[in-house]
Structures are given as C-alpha cells and as structure tokens.
Coordinates of C-alpha atoms and ligand atoms in Angstrom, one line a residue:
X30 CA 0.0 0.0 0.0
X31 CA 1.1 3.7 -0.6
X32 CA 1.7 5.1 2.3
X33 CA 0.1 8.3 3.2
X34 CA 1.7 11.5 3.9
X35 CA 0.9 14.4 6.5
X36 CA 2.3 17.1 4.9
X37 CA 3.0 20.2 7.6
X38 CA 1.1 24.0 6.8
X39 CA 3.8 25.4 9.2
X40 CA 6.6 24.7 6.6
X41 CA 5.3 22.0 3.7
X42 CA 7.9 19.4 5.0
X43 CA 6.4 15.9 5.7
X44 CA 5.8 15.9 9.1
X45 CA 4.6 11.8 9.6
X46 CA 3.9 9.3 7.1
X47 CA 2.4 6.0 7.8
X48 CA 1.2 3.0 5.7
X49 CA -2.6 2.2 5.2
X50 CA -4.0 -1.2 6.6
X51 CA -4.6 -3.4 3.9
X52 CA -8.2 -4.5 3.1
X53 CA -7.1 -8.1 4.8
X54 CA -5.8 -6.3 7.8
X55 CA -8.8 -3.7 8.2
X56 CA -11.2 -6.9 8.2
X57 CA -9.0 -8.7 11.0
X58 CA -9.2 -5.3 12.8
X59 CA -12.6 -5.5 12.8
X60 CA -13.1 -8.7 13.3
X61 CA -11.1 -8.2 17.0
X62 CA -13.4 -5.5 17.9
X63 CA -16.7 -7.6 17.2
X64 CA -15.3 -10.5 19.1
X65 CA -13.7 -8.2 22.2
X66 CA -17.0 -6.6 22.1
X67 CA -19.5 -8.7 24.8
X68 CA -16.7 -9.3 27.3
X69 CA -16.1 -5.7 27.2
X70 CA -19.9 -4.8 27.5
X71 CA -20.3 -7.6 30.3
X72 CA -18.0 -5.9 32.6
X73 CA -19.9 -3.4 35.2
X74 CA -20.7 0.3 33.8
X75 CA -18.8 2.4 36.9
X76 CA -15.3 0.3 35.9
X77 CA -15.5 1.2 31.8
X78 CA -16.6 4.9 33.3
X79 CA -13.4 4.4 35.1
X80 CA -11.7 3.2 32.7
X81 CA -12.3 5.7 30.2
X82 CA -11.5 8.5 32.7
X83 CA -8.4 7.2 33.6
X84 CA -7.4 7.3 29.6
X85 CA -8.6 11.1 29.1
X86 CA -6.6 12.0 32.4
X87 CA -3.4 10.1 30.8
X88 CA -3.9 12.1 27.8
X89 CA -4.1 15.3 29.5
X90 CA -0.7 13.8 31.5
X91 CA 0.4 14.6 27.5
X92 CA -0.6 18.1 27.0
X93 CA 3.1 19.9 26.0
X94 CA 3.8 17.2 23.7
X95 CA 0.3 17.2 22.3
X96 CA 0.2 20.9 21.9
X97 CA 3.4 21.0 19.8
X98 CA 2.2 17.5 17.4
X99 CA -1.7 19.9 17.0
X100 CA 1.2 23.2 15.8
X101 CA 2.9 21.1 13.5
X102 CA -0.4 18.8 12.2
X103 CA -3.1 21.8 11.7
X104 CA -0.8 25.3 12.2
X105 CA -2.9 26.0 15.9
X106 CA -1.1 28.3 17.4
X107 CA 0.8 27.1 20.7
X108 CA -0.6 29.6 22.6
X109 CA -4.2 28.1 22.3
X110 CA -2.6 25.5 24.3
X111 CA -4.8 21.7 24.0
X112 CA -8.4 20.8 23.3
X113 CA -8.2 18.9 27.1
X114 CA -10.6 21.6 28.7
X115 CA -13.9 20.5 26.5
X116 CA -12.6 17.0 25.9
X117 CA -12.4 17.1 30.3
X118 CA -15.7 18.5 30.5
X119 CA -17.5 16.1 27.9
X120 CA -16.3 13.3 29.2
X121 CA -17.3 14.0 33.1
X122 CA -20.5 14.9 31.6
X123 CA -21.0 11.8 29.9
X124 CA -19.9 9.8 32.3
X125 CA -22.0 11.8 35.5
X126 CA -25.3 10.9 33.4
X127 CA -24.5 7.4 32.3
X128 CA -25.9 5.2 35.0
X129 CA -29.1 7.1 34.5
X130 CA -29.5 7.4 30.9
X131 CA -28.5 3.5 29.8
X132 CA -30.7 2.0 32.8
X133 CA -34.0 0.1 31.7
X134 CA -36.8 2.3 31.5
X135 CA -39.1 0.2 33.6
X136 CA -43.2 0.4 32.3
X137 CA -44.3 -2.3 34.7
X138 CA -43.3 -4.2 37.7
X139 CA -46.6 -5.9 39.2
X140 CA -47.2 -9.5 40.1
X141 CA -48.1 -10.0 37.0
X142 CA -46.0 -8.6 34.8
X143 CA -42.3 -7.1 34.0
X144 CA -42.0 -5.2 31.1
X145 CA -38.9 -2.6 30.3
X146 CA -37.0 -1.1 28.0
X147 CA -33.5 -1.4 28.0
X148 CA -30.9 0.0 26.4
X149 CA -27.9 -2.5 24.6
X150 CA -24.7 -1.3 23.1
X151 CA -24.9 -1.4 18.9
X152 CA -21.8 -3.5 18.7
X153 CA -18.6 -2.0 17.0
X154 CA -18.8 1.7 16.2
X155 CA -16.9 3.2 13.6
X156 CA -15.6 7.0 14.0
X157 CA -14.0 8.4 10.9
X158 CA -12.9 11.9 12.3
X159 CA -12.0 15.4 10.8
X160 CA -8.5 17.4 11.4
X161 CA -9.7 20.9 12.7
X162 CA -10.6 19.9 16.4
X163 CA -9.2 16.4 15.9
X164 CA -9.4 15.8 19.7
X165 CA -13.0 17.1 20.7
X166 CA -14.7 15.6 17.6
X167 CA -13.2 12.2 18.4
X168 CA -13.9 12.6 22.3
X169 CA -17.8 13.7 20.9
X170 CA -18.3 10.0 20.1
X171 CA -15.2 7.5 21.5
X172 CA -16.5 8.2 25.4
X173 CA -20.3 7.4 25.3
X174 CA -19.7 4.5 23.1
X175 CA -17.0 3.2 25.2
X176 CA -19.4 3.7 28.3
X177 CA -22.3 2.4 26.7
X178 CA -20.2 -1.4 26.0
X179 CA -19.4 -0.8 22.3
X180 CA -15.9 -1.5 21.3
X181 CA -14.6 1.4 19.0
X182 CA -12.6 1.1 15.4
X183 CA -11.0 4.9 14.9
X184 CA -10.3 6.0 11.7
X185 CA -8.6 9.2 11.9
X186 CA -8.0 12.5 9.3
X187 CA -4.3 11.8 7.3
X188 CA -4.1 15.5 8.0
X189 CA -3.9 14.6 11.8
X190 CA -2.7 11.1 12.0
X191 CA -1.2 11.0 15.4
X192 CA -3.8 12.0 17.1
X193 CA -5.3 8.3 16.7
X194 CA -2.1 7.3 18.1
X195 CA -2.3 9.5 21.0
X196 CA -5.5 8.7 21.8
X197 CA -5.1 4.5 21.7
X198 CA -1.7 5.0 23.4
X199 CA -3.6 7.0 26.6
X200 CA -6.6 4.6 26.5
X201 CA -4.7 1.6 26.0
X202 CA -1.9 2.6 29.1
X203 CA -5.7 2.4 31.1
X204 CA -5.6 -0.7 30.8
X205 CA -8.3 -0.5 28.3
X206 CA -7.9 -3.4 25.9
X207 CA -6.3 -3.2 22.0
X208 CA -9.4 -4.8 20.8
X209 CA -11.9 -2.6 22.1
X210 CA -10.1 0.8 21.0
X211 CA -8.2 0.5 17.8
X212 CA -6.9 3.0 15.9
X213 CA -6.4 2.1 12.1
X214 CA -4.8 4.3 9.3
X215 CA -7.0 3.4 6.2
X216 CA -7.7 5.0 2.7
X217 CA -11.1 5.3 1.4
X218 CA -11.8 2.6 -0.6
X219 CA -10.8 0.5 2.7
X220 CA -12.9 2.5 4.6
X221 CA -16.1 2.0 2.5
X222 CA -15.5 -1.3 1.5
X223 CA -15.8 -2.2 5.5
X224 CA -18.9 -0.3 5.6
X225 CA -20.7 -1.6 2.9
X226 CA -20.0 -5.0 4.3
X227 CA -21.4 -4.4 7.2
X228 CA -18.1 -4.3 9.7
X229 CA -19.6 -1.7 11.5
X230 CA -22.6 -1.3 14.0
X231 CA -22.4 1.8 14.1
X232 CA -20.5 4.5 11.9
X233 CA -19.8 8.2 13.3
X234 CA -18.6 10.1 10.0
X235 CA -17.6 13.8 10.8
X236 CA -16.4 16.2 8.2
X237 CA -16.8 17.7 5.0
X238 CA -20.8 17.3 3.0
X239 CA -18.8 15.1 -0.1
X240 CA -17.3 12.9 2.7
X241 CA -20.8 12.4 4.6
X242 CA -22.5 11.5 1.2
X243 CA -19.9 9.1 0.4
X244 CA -20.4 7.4 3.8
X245 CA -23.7 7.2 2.8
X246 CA -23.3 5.8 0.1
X247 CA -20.9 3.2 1.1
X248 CA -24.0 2.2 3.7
X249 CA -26.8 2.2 1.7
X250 CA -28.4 -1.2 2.2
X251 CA -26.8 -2.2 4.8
X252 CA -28.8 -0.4 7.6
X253 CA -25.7 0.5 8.8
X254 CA -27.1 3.6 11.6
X255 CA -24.9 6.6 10.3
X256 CA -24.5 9.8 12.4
X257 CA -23.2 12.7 10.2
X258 CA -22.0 15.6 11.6
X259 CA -21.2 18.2 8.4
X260 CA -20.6 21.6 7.4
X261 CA -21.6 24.2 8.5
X262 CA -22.3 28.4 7.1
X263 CA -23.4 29.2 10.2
X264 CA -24.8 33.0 10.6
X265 CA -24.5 35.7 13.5
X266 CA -27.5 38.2 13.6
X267 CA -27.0 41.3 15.2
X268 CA -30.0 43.2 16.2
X269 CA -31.0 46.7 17.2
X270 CA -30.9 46.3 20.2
X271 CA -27.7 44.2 20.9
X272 CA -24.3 44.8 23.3
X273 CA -22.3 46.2 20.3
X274 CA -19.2 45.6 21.5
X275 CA -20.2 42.0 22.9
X276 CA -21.4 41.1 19.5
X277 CA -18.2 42.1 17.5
X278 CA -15.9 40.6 19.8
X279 CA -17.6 37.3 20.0
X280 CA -18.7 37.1 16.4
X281 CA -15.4 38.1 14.7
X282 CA -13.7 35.8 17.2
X283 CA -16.0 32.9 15.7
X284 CA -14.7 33.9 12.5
X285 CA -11.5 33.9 13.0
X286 CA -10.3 31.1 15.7
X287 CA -8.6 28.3 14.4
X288 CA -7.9 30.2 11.4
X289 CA -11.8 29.8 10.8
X290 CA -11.9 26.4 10.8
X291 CA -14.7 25.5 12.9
X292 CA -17.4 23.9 11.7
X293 CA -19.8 26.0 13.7
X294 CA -17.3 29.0 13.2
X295 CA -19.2 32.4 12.5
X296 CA -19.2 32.2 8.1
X297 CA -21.9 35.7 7.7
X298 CA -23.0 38.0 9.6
X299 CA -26.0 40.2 9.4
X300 CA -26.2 43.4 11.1
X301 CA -29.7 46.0 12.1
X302 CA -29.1 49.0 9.7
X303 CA -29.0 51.3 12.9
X304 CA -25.4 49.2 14.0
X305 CA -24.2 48.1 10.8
X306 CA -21.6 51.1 10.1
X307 CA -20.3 50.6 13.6
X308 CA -20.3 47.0 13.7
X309 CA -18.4 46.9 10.0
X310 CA -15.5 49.9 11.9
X311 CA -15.3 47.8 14.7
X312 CA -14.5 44.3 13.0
X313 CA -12.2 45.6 10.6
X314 CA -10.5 47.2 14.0
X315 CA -10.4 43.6 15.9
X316 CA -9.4 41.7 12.8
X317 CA -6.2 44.2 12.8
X318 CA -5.2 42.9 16.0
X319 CA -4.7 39.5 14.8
X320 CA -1.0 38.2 14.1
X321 CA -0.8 35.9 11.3
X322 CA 2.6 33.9 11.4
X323 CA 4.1 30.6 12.3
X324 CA 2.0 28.7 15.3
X325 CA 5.1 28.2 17.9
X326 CA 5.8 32.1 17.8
X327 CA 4.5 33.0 21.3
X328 CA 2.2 36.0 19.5
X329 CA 0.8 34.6 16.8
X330 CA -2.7 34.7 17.1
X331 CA -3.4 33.2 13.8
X332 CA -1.7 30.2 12.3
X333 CA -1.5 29.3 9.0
X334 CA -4.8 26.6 7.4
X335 CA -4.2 23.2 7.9
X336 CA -3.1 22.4 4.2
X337 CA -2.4 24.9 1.2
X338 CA -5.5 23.4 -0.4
X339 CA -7.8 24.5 2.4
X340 CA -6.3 28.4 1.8
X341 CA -6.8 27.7 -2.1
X342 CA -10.6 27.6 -1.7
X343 CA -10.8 30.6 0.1
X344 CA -8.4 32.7 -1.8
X345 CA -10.9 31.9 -4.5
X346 CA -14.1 32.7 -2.9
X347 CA -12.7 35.4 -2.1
X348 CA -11.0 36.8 -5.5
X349 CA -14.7 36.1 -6.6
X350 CA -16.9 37.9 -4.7
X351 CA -14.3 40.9 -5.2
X352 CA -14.4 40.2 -8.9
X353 CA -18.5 40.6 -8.1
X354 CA -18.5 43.4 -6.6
X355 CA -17.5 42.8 -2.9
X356 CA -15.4 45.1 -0.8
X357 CA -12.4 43.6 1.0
X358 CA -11.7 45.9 3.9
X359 CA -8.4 44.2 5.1
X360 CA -5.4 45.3 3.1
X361 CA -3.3 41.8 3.1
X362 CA -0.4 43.7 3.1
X363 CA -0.7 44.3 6.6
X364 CA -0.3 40.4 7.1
X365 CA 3.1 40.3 5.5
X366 CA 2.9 36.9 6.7
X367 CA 0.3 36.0 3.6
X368 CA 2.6 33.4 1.5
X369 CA -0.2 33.0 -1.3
X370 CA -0.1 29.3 0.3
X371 CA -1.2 27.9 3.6
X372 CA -0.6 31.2 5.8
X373 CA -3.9 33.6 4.5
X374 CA -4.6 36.8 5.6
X375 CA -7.7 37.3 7.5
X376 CA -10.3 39.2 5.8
X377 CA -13.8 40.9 6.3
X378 CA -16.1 41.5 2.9
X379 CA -18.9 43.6 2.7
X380 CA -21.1 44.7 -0.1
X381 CA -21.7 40.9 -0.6
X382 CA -25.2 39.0 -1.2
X383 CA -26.3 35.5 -1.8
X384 CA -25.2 35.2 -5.1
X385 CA -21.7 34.5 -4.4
X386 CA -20.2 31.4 -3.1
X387 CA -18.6 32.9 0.0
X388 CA -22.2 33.9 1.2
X389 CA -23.5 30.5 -0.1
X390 CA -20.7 27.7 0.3
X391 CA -18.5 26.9 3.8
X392 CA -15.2 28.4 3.5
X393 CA -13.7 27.3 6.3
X394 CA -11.1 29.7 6.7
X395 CA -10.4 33.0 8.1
X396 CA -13.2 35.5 6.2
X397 CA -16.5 36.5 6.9
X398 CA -19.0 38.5 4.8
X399 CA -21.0 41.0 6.3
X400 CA -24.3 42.3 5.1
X401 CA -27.0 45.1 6.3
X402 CA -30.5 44.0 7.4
X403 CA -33.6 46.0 7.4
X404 CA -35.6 44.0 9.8
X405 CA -36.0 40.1 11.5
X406 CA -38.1 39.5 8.5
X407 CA -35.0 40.2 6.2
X408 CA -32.4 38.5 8.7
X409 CA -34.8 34.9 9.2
X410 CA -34.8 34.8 5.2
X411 CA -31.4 35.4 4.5
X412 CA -30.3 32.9 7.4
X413 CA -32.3 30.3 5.7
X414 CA -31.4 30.5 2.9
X415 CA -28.4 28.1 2.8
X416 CA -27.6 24.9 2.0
X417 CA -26.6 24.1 5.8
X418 CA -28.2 24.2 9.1
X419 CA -25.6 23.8 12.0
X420 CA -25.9 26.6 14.7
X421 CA -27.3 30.1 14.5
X422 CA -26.1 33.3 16.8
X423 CA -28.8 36.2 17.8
X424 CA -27.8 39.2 19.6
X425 CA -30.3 41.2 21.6
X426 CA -31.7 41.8 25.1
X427 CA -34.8 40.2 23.9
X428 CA -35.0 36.4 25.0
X429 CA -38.3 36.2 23.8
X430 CA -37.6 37.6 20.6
X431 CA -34.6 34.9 20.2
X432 CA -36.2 32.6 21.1
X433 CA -39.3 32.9 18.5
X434 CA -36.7 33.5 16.0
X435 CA -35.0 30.5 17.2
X436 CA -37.7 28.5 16.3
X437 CA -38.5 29.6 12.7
X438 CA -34.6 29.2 11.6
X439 CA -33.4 25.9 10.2
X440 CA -30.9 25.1 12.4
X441 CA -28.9 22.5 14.9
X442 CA -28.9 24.8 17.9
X443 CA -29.6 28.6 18.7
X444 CA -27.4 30.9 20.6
X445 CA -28.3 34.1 22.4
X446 CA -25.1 36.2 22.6
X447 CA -23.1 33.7 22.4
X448 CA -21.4 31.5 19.9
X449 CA -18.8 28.7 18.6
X450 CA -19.6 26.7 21.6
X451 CA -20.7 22.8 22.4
X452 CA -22.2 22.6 25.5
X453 CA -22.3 19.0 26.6
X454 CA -25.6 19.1 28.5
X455 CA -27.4 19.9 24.6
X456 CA -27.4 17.4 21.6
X457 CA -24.9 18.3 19.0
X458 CA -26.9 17.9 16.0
X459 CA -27.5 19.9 12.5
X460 CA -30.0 19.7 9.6
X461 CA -30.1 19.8 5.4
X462 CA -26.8 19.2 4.3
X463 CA -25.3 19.4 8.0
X464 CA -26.3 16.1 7.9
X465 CA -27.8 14.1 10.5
X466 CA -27.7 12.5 13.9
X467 CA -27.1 13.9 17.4
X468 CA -23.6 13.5 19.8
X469 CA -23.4 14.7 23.1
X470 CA -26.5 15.0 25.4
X471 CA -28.2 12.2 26.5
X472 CA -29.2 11.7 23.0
X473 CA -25.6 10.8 22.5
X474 CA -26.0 7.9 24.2
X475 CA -29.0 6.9 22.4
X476 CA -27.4 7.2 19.4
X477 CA -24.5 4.4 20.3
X478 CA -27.1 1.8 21.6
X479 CA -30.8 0.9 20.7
X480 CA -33.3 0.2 22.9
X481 CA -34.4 -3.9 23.6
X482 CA -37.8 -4.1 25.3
X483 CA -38.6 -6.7 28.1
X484 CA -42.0 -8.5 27.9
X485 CA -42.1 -11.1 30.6
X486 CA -44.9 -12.1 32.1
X487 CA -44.8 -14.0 35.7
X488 CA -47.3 -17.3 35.4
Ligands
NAP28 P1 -13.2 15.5 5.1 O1 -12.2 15.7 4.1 O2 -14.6 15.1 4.8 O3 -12.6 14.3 6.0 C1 -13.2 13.9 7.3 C2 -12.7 12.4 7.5 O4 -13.3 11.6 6.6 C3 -11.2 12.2 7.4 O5 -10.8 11.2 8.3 C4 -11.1 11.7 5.9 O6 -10.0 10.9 5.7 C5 -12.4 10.9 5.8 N1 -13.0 10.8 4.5 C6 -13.2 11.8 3.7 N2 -13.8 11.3 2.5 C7 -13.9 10.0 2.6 C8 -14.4 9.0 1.8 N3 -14.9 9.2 0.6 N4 -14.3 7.7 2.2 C9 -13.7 7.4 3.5 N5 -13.3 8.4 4.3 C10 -13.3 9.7 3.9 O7 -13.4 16.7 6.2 P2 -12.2 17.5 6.9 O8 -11.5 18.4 5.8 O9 -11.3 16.5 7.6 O10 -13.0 18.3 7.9 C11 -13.5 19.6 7.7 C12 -15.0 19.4 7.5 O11 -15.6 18.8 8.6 C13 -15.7 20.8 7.4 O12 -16.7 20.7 6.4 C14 -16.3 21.0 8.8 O13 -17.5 21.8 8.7 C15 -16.7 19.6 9.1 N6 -16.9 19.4 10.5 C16 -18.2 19.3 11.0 C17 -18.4 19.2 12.4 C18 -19.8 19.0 13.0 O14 -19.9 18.8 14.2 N7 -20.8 19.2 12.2 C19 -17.3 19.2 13.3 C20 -16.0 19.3 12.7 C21 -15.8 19.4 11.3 P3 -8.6 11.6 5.0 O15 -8.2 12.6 6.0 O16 -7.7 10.4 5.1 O17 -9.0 12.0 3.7

C-alpha cells in the first residue's frame, strides 16, 4: 500500500507518514473488535466509566507534547494550548449521566407482569474523524460509546494522523484493551468497502458534505445507523438592540479562531441598519489585531490553514466575490505573513449578497461577509437560505424575541449572545446538508445503543 503523507502548513515538510492497513488487515481489525465486544460490555458500567477517565486524564498527562504535534499537524497556534478543557468536560459529563441514561426504563413491575426497555450497546462503532478539532470531535463519540459497552474502530484525518495514536496510546496505558479501542490508518476505498460490508454497528462520519454522502453511500443497504455531523455556514444576527461591542468581539472571534476552521465557526454575519456602520468599523478594527505567522511564535494569534488546499478555496471565494462586486476591507499587506499558500490573511467582505459562493458555500477559513439588514423579517430569510443548518447566533436583550426567531430558523442549535460553543448538557446535532444524527447529550448515548424491550410475564 502507498503510504500516506501528513504534509505540515507550518513549513510544507512531511511531518509523519504512515502505511494504510490493507483490506485483509482492516477486516481482522474488525473482526477483534466484534469479538472483544461482549466481554467488554459484560464488565460493570462504573469500571468502563473508570476506565475511560483514567485514559482522558493520561492524555491530559500529555498536554506539552500534544500541543506542539496539534502546531505542527493543523498550524494551531501554541498559545491556544490543548483541546483537554472540553474534551475534560464532555467526558465527566458523559460519564455523571451514564448510569441514568443506559438504565431500563421500567413500564411495569406488578405481580403479574415485568416489562422494560433497556438500552444494549450497537456493537462495533466506527468514527471516521475530521482534522480541525481532531481531539473534541473524536472525544464527541469514543467516550459514550466506550461507556455504553461498544468497542470502538477509529479512523482518523491523514491530516492529523497522530492524534489516533495519542489517543489508543492513553486509553490503551488504562488498561483498556487493544481490541476494544483500535486505531487504524485506512484510505477510502478500505474505509467504505468495510462499511458496505457491514463491519460496523455503528459508523460516526464527521467532516466535509462530499465525505458524509460518500459514507452514505458506502452504507446504503446495509442499515448501517450513520450519524453525520457536516458543514456548516453558520450566521450571526445582530440586532438593534444588541451589546455592540459584545457582539463584535464574540462574532469576529467565531470567524476567525482556528484560522476559521470551525465547523460552527461564525461564516456571515447580518447586522440591524442602525449598528451596521459601527459594527463593520469595529470588526475591521479587531481583525487588525490578529498576528498571522508561524504557530510556535509565542504572539501569533493566527496560524496558518491546515493544508495549502484548504487556503486555495478561500483565496478563491474570495477573489470572486471581489471580482462581483465585494469590498475587502483588510489590506493583506498588513499580514506580511500572507505566503499565497497555507498562511492567508484574514479578511472581512462587505457589499456581498447571496449570489456569491462565500455567502452561499462553507469556506472554512479565516473570512466572513457582512451584510446590512432592514428587519428580523430580512435576517430569518437570509439565514435560511443556505444549503446548511448547524448553529445560529442572535444578539439582543430580547430572549423572547430569540427565542421565537429561534424556532423559525433551520438550524442545529440557537445561541443568544453567544457562539462557537458545544455545551455537553445539549445534543450536538445539525439539519439539510449538515447532515444528520445527534452526539453529546443524553441523546448521545441513544445514538451508540438501541433500545431492547422486556415482555415477561410472571405465570
Ligand atoms: P473530510 O475531508 O470530509 O474528512 C473527514 C474524515 O473523513 C477524514 O478522516 C477523511 O480521511 C475521511 N474521508 C473523507 N472522505 C472520505 C471517503 N470518501 N471515504 C472514506 N473516508 C473519507 O473533512 P475534513 O476536511 O477533515 O474536515 C472539515 C469538514 O468537517 C468541514 O466541512 C467541517 O465543517 C466539518 N466538521 C463538522 C463538524 C460538525 O460537528 N458538524 C465538526 C468538525 C468538522 P482523510 O483525511 O484520510 O481524507
């Protein structure tokens, strides 16, 4: 097999390189984590909950080395430190409403009858996971379906290879068995050719739309239960009556973090006519504060996108909309850092609409259009009209308001003056081409087992 290459934004060298599975290999894999599966789900719920949080302290236990592998993998600056404080928060979470959400809902328990519904792990889940918060996204899925008896097959981003490694080497120093955590490096055609063959229980696909429908694909016919967590264009509306100064600072830092590469990162942003022209002056002002440059510089807020590629698409939407009629307000000079490559200069457009792509299509980088709104009338159409439905920020003092607006836009989850967050307590979950499926939540752990119901009757 050719072996596949992670090649580094921070200077194009290959960082790691590591050989695919072949198919023979990937079906043994899987075969071990069907057969580890039923001890693993016999043993008692508080020792896997142990178990599990031994691993994700063992990984924190890793942080500076971590830290530096995320710089060199995806360009995050240093200075944003690990992904440990959600991945820590999710997985105490998880694990504090376990015992309650897996036990048997019981309907009867009379003399005459005992009847229940219980809850049973799927079997082997499957996470194929994205590069941009290659910790979190894995964490989303790995800890309730660990907890819930599943064993767990993770097929990780090339662009972020050693993460899988980091992860099976914490878990696996728990003392969590190589059979019911394996991390496998594996190309597509591997990848689908175990799905539609039915290797998996369970498959938890996150990433790109062209991915997800692939996945599906791979799956169709098999009944294969697919959660797909997608893109995202998510919107920020600002209205008349919001914290100015709030919004700008929490909204442009949704566009910006990571380089913009958050899938519920802040893509457009439409502002009440009476704050646009102050909104627009004070965004372009917080964008010039950012330092673009390489990710272990100790002030470099912004690093460079996780592959060339990834800044290709943008520079394009981009050059577009400006060929269209866009402003760009950022002078990219003042990012001398801007190599026409994987380091990109931020930038804020405005004079855009929804006839061009950076309005329409996820960029996933570090610009945002901006647009002036009339009304909630003109705000709820324009956010809804999109391809994508992932999360949705409202500004105002009015909860009432935001939350009747709430419910007429198409959408995963509302914020009110806040945004770019997963709380774990909520079901992560998006709609139209955001795909399907909820992590997270107690739905999360309904979505790693299925429910068996009890009939017995007592004669
Ligand atoms: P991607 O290119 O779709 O890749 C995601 C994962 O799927 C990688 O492990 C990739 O493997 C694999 N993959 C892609 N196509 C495949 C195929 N045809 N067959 C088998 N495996 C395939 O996405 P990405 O660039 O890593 O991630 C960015 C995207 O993820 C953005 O669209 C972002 O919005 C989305 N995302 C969504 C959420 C959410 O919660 N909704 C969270 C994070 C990210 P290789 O790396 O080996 O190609």
């Amino acid at each position: 097999m050719k072996p596949i290459q992670l090649i580094s934004p921070v200077d194009g060298s290959v960082y790691a390189e590591r050989t695919p599975l072949t198919l023979d290999a990937a079906k043994a894999a899987a075969a071990r984590a069907k057969a580890a599966q039923k001890p693993w789900a016999a043993r008692p719920l508080a020792e896997r909950i142990a178990l599990v949080k031994t691993a994700v302290a063992n990984l924190n236990g890793n942080a500076p080395k971590i830290v530096e592998e995320l710089a060199w993998q995806m360009g995050r600056p240093t200075r944003f430190g690990d992904e440990f404080g959600g991945v820590n928060a999710r997985t105490d979470y998880m694990s504090d409403i376990a015992a309650a959400t897996l036990a048997p809902q019981t309907i009867e328990d009379s003399d005459k009858f005992r009847r229940y519904i219980a809850r049973e792990a799927l079997g082997v889940v499957f996470i194929v996971a994205p590069w941009n918060y290659p910790y979190l996204t894995t964490i989303n899925t790995l800890v309730p379906a660990l907890i819930a008896g599943n064993t767990v097959v993770l097929k990780h981003a090339s662009q972020t290879m050693l993460v899988g490694e980091r992860l099976a080497d914490a878990f696996h120093a728990a003392g969590i068995p190589a059979d019911v955590f394996q991390n496998v490096v594996l190309d597509h055609a591997t990848t689908e050719h175990l799905i539609a063959n039915r290797a998996f229980n369970f498959v938890n696909f996150t990433g790109s739309v062209g991915g997800g429908q692939a996945i599906e694909r791979a799956a169709a016919g098999t009944f294969t239960p697919l959660g797909l967590e997608l893109g995202g264009k998510d919107p920020g509306y600002v209205r008349a009556d919001a914290n100015l100064d709030a919004a700008v600072d929490t909204l442009m830092d949704g566009a910006m973090f990571n380089a913009g590469q958050c899938c519920c990162g802040i893509e457009r942003i439409y502002v009440h006519e009476s704050l646009y022209d102050a909104f627009v002056e004070k965004a372009v002002a917080w964008v010039k504060t950012l330092k673009l440059g390489n990710p272990f510089d100790a002030d470099s807020t912004l690093g460079p996108m996780a592959n060339k590629r990834f800044a290709a698409v943008v520079r394009g939407q981009i050059a577009e909309a400006v060929a269209a009629g866009a402003k760009a307000l950022i002078d990219p000079a003042l990012f001398p850092a801007d190599d026409g490559g994987a380091y990109l200069a931020p930038q804020v457009l405005v004079n855009v609409d929804h006839s061009m792509r950076v309005m329409m299509e996820e960029s996933f980088g570090p610009v945002v259009g901006i647009m002036k709104v009339k009304d909630d009338a003109e705000a709820l159409k324009l956010m809804n009209d999109s391809p994508y439905g992932l999360t949705a920020s409202i500004w105002t003092e009015d909860y009432d308001t935001a939350a009747a607006l709430g419910a007429q836009i198409e959408t995963g989850t509302i914020f009110m003056n806040r945004a770019d967050y997963l709380d774990p307590a909520l079901c992560w979950t998006g709609c139209k081409d955001t795909g399907r499926g909820g992590s997270l939540s107690y739905l999360g752990f309904l979505s790693v087992t299925r429910p068996k119901s009890y009939h017995l009757k007592k004669v």
